Coordinates of C-alpha atoms and ligand atoms in Angstrom, one line a residue:
X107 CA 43.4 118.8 134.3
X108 CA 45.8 117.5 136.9
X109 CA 49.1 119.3 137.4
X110 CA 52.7 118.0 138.7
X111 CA 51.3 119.6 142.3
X112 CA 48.7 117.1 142.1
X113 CA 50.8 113.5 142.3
X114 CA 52.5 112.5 145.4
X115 CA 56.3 112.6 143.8
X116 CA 58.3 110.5 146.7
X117 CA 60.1 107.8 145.0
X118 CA 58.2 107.5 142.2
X119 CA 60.0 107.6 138.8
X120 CA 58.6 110.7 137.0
X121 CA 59.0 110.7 133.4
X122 CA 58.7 114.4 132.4
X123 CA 58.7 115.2 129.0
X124 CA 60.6 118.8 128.7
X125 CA 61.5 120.5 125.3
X126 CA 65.3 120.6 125.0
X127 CA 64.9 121.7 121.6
X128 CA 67.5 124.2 121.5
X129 CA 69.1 125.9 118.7
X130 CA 72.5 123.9 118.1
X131 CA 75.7 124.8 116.0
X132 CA 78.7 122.5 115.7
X133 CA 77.8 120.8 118.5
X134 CA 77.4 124.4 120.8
X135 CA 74.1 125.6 122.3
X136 CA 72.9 128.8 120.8
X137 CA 70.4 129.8 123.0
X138 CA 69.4 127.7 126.2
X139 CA 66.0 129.7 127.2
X140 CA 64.3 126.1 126.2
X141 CA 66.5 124.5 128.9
X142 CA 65.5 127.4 131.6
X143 CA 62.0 127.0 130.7
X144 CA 61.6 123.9 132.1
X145 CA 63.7 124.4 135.2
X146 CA 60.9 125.1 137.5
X147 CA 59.0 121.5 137.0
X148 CA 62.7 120.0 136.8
X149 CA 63.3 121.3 140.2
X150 CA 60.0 120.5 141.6
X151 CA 60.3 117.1 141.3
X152 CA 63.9 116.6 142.8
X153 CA 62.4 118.9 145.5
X154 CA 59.9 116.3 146.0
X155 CA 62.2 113.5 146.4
X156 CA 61.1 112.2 142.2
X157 CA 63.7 110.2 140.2
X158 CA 63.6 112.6 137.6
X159 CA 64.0 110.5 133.9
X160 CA 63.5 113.5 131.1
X161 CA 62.5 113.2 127.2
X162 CA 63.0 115.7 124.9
X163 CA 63.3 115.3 120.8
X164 CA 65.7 117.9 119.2
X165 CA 65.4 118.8 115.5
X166 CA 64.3 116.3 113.1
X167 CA 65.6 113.1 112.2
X168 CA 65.4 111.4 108.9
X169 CA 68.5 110.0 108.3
X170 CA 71.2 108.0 110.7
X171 CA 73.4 111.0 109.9
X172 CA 71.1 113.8 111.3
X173 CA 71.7 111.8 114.4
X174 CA 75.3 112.9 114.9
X175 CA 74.2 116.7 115.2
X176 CA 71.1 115.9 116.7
X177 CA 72.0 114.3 120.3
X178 CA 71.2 115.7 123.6
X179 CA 74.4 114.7 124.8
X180 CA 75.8 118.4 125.4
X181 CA 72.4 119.7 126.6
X182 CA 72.8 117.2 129.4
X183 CA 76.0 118.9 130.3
X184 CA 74.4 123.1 130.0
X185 CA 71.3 121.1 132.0
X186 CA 73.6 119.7 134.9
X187 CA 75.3 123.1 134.8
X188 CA 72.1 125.0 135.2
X189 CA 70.5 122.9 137.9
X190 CA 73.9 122.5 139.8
X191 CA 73.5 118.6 139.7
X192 CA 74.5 115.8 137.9
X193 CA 72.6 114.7 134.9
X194 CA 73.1 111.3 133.9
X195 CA 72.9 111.4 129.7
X196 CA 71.8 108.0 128.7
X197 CA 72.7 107.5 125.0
X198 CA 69.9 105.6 124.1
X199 CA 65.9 105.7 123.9
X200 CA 65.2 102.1 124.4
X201 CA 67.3 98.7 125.6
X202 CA 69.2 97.2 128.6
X203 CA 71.6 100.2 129.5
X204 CA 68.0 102.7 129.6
X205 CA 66.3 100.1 131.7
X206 CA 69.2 99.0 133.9
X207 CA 69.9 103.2 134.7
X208 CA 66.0 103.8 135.5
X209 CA 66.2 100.9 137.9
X210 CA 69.1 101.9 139.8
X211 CA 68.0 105.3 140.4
X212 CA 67.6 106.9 143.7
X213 CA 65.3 109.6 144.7
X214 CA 66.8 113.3 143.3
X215 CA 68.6 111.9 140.4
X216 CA 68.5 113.2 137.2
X217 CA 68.4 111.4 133.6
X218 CA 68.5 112.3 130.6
X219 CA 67.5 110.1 127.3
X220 CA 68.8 110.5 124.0
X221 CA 66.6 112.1 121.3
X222 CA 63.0 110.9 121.4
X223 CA 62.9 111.3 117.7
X224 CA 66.3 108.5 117.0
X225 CA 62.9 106.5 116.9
X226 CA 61.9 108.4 113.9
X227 CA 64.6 106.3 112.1
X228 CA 61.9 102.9 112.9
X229 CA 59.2 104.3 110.3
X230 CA 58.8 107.7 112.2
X231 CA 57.5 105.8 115.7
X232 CA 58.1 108.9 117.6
X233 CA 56.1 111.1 115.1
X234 CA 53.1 108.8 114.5
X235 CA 52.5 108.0 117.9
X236 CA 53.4 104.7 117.2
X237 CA 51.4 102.9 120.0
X238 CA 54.7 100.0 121.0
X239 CA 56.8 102.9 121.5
X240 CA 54.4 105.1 123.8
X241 CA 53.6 101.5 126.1
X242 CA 57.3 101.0 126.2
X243 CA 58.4 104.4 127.2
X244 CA 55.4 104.8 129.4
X245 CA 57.2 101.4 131.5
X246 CA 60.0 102.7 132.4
X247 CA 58.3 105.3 134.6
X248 CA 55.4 105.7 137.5
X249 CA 54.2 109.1 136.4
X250 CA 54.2 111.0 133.2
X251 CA 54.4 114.8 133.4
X252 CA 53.9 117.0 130.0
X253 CA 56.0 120.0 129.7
X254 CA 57.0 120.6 126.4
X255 CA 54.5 122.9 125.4
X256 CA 56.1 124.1 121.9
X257 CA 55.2 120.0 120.7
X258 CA 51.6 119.9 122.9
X259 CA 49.7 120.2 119.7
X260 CA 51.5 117.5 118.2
X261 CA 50.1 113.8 119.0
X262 CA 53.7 111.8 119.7
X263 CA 55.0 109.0 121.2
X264 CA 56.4 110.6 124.0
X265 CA 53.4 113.2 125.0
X266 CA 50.6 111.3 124.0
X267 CA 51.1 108.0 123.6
X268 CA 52.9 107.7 126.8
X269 CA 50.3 109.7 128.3
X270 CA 47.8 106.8 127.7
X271 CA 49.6 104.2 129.8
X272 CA 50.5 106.2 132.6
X273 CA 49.2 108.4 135.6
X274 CA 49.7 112.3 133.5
X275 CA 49.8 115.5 134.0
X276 CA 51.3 119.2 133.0
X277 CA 54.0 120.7 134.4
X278 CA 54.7 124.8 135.2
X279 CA 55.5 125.0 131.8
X280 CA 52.4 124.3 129.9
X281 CA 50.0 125.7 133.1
X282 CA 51.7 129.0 132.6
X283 CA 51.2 129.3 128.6
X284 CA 47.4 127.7 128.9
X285 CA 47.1 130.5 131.3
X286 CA 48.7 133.3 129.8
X287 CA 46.8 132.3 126.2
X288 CA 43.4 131.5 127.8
X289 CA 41.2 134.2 126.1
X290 CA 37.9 133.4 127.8
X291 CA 39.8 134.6 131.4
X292 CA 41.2 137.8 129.7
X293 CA 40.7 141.0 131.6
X294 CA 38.9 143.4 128.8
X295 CA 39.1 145.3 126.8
X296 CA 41.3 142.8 125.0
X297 CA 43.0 144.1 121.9
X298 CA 44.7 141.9 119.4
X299 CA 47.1 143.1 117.5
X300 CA 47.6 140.7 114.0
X301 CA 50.1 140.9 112.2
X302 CA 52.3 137.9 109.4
X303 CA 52.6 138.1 106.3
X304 CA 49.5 135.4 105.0
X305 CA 46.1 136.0 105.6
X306 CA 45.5 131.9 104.8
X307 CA 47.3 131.1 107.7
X308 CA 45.7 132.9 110.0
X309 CA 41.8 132.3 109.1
X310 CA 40.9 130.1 112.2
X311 CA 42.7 132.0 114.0
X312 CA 40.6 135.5 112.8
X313 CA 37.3 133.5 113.3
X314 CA 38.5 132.7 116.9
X315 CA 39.8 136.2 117.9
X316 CA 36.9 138.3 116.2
X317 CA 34.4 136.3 118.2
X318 CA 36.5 136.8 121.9
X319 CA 38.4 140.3 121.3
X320 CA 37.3 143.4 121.9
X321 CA 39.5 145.5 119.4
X322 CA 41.6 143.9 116.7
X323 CA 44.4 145.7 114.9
X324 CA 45.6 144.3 111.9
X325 CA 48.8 144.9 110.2
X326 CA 52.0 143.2 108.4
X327 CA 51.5 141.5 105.2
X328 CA 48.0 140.0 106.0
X329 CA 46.9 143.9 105.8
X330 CA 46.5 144.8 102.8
X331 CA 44.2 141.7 102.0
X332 CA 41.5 143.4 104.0
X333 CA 42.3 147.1 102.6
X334 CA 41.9 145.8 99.4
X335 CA 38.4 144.0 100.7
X336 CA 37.6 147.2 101.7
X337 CA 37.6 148.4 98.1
X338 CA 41.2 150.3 98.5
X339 CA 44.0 149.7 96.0
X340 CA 46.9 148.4 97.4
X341 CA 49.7 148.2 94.3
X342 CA 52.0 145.4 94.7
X343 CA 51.5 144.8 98.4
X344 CA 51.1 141.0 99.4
X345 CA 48.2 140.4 98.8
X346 CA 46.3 137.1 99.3
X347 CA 43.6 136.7 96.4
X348 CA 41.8 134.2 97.5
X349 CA 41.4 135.2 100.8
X350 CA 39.6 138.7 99.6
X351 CA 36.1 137.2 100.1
X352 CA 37.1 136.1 103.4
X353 CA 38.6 139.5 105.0
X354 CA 35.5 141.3 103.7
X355 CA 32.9 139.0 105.1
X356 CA 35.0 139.7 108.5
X357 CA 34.4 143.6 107.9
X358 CA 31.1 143.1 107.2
X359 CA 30.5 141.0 110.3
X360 CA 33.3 142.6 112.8
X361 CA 33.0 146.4 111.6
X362 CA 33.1 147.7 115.0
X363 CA 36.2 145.6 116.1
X364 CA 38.7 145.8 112.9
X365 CA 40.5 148.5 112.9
X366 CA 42.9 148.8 109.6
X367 CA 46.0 151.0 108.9
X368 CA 45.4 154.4 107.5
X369 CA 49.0 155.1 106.3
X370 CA 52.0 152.7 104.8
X371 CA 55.1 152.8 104.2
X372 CA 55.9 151.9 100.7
X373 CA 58.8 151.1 98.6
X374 CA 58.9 151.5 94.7
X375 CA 60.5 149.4 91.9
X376 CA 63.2 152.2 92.4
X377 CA 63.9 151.2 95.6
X378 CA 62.4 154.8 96.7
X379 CA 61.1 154.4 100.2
X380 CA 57.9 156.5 101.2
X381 CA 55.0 156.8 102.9
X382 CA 51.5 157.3 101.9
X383 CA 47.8 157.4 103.3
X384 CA 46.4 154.0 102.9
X385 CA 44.4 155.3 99.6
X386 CA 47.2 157.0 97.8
X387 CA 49.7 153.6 97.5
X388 CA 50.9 153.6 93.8
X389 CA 50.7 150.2 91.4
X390 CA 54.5 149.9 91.5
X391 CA 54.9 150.2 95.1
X392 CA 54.7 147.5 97.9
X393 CA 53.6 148.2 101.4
X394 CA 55.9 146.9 103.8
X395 CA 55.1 148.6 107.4
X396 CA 52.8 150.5 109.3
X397 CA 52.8 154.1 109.0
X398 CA 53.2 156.8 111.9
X399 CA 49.3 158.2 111.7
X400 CA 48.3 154.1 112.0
X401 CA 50.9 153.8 115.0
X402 CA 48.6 157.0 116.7
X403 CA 45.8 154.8 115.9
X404 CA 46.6 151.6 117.2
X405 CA 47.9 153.4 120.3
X406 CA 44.7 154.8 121.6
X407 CA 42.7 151.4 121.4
X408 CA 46.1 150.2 123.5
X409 CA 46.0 153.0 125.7
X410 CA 42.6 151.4 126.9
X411 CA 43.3 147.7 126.9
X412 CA 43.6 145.9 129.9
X413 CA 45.0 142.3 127.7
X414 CA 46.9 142.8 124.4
X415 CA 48.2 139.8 122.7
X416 CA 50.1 140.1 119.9
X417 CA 50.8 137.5 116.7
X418 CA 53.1 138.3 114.1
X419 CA 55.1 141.5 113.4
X420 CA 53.3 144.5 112.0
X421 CA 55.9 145.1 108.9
X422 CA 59.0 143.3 107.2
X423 CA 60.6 143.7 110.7
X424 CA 64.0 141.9 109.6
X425 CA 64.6 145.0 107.5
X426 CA 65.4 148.5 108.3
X427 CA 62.7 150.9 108.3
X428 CA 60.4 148.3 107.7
X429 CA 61.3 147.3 111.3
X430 CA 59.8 150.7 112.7
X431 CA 55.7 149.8 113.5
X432 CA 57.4 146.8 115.1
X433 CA 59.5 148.7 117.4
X434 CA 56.6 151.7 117.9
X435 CA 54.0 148.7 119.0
X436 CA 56.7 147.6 121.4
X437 CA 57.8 151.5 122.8
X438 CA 54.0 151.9 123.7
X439 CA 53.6 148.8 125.4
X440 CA 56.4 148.9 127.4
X441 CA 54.4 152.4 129.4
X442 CA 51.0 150.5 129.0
X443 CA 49.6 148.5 132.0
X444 CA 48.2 145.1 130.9
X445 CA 48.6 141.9 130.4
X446 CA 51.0 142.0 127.7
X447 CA 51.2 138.4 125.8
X448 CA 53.0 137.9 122.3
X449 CA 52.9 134.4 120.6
X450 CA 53.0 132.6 117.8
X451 CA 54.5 132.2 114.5
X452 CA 57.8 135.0 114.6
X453 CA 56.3 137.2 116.9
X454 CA 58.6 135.6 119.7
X455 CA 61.6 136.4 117.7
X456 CA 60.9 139.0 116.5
X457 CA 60.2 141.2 119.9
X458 CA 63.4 139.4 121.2
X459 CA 65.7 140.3 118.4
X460 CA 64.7 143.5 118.8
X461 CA 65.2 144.2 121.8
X462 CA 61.6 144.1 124.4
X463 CA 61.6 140.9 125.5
X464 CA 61.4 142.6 128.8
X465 CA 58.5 144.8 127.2
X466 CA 55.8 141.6 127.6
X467 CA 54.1 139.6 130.8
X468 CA 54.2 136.7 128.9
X469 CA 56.7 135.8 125.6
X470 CA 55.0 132.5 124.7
X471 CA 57.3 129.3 123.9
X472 CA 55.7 127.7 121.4
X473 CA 54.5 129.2 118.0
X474 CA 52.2 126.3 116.3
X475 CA 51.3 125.2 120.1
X476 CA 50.1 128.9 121.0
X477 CA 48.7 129.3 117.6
X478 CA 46.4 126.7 118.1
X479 CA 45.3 127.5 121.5
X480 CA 44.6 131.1 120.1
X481 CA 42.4 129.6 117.6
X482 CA 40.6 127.9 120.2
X483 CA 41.7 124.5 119.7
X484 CA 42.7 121.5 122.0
X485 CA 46.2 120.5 122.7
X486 CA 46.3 116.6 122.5
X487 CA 49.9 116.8 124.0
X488 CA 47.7 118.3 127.3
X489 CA 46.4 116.0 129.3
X490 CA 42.8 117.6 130.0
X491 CA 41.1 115.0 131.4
X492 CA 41.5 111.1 131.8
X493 CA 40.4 107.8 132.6
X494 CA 42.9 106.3 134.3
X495 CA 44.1 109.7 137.0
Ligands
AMP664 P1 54.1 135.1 110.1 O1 55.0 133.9 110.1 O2 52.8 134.9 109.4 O3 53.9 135.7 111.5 O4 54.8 136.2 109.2 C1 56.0 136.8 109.6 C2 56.6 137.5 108.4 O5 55.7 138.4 107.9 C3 57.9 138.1 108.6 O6 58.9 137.5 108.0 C4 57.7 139.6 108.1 O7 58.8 140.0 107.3 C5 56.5 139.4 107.2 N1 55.8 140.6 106.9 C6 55.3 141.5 107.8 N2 54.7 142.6 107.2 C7 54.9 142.4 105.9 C8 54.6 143.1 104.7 N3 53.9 144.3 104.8 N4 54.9 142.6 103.5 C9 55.5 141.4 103.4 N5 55.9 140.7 104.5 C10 55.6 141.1 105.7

């Protein structure tokens, strides 16, 4: 797998496709960590004497109105701000004005194109990988660099099919996250902590992690699934019926590796808040967080851990108590010494809204992306190895 160190920059046009997918309200940028993410490659390739021409897609685009509050116009201007330079926004994603800028660039400039996914509005060629549109985009540059991880396990037009026509390659970006979420290079023990509210959407995930991990703790939602498989009632938790035979084939199989709650916290049709050991959870009451003894619990296969990575939140986190395992998991991690990696799904938000985003080595950028590496999957938006480097 080549890597932006690995191409001789000078003068070359480098498209690098960054994710500028930033949350946006009335035209103003919520949050720009997307935009800081990608700084390091940005600044690479200026350092290296590149003209820099970036792609990004932001939000979706299905009609010609979405395009109004979906431009990348005003992320050009937090960009220019953040590097110290001038970005050049070019309101366009093909035609003579995009062609004529590209060719009058000089080594260090910046560009910026309009939404990659305006092009969704020509029968969704951005999304399908429509093969004119990657050939095209891939003309306008020399070298193609990947770093919008968050998109890399989606096959588009400007990751993939530009890929194909060009001399590629990953940026910091993506070589940090396959890094961080690379489970066969894991210092061990590595503990998993699992947590979501679906037990469906995790199964490839479970099958992956059971067969790599060392200890897996399971909570959230997706918990009580495998308490019940365990022959426990659980009263009017989530539970995932169809997915029973599943968890308790992974008991069977991963005995010495699952380790389940013993307590919950509950709350009644009431309204009555309370916890209870795992076996004493009444029919009218729904388990909605980790209890204090199965805090303890988790703790001590933490203490030991030398990689924890952690998917989804362990209870209803976005509401008080229920928020309390959550914060716990994050209090103990914060004094442990490991590799400490959370990704996937809401688990990014979640240990940022509340507060530990400092807590963890790694806070990964993409959920489906990570999700998919975690289940041992291939990226097709990484360029692993190619004909034509
Ligand atoms: P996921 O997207 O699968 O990572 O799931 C995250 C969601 O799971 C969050 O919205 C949580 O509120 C939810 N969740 C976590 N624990 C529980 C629980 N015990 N019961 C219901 N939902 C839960």
């Amino acid at each position: 797998m080549k890597t932006i160190r690995d191409f001789d920059l000078n003068n070359k046009k480098v498209i690098i496709r960054v994710d500028f997918n930033v949350p946006m309200k009335d035209g103003i940028i919520l949050d720009d960590n997307r935009i800081r993410s990608s700084l390091k490659t940005i600044k690479y390739a200026i350092d290296n004497n590149a003209k820099v021409i970036l792609m990004s897609h932001l939000g979706r685009i299905k009609t010609s109105e979405d395009k109004v509050n979906n431009s990348l116009k005003e992320v050009s201007v937090r960009l220019s701000e953040l590097l110290n330079k001038d970005v050049l926004f070019i309101p366009e994603t093909r035609g003579k004005l995009l062609e004529n800028t590209i060719n009058n660039m000089n080594p260090k400039d910046v560009v910026l194109i309009e939404n990659t996914r305006y092009e969704d509005l020509n029968d969704k060629a951005e999304s399908s990988n429509n093969e004119t549109l990657g050939k095209y985009w891939a003309s306008l540059g020399d070298i193609f660099i990947n770093d919008a991880f968050a998109t890399s396990h989606r096959s588009h037009a400007s990751n993939v099919g530009i890929s194909k026509y060009l001399p590629s390659g990953i940026g910091f970006l993506i070589e940090k996250e396959l890094k961080a979420l690379d489970l066969n290079n894991a210092k061990r023990p590595l503990t998993i902590i699992l947590g979501g509210s679906k037990v469906s959407d995790k199964i490839g995930l479970i099958n992956n992690l059971a067969l790599k991990a060392d200890n897996i703790l399971i909570g959230g939602g997706m918990a009580y699934t495998f308490i019940k498989a365990s022959g426990i009632d659980v009263g009017s938790s989530l539970l995932d019926k169809e997915n029973i035979a599943f968890a308790k084939e992974m008991l069977e199989k991963y005995k010495d590796k699952i380790v389940l709650p013993i307590d919950s916290v509950n709350r009644d049709s009431n309204g009555l808040i309370r916890t209870c050991f795992i076996n004493e959870i009444r029919s009218d009451e729904t388990g909605l967080d980790i209890g204090i003894q199965t805090i303890k619990l988790f703790k001590n296969y933490l203490l030991d851990s030398k990689t924890i990575i952690w998917n989804g939140p362990v209870g209803m986190f976005e509401e008080s108590p229920f928020d309390n395992g959550t914060k716990e998991l994050c209090n103990i991690l914060k004094n442990i010494d490991a590799v400490k990696i959370a990704g996937g799904g809401d688990t990014a938000s979640a240990v940022i809204n509340l507060g530990y985003k400092n807590v963890f080595t790694h806070i990964s950028t993409g959920g489906g992306a990570s999700l998919e590496l975690l289940e041992g999957k291939k990226l097709p938006g990484v360029i692993y190895e190619k004909e034509n480097n």
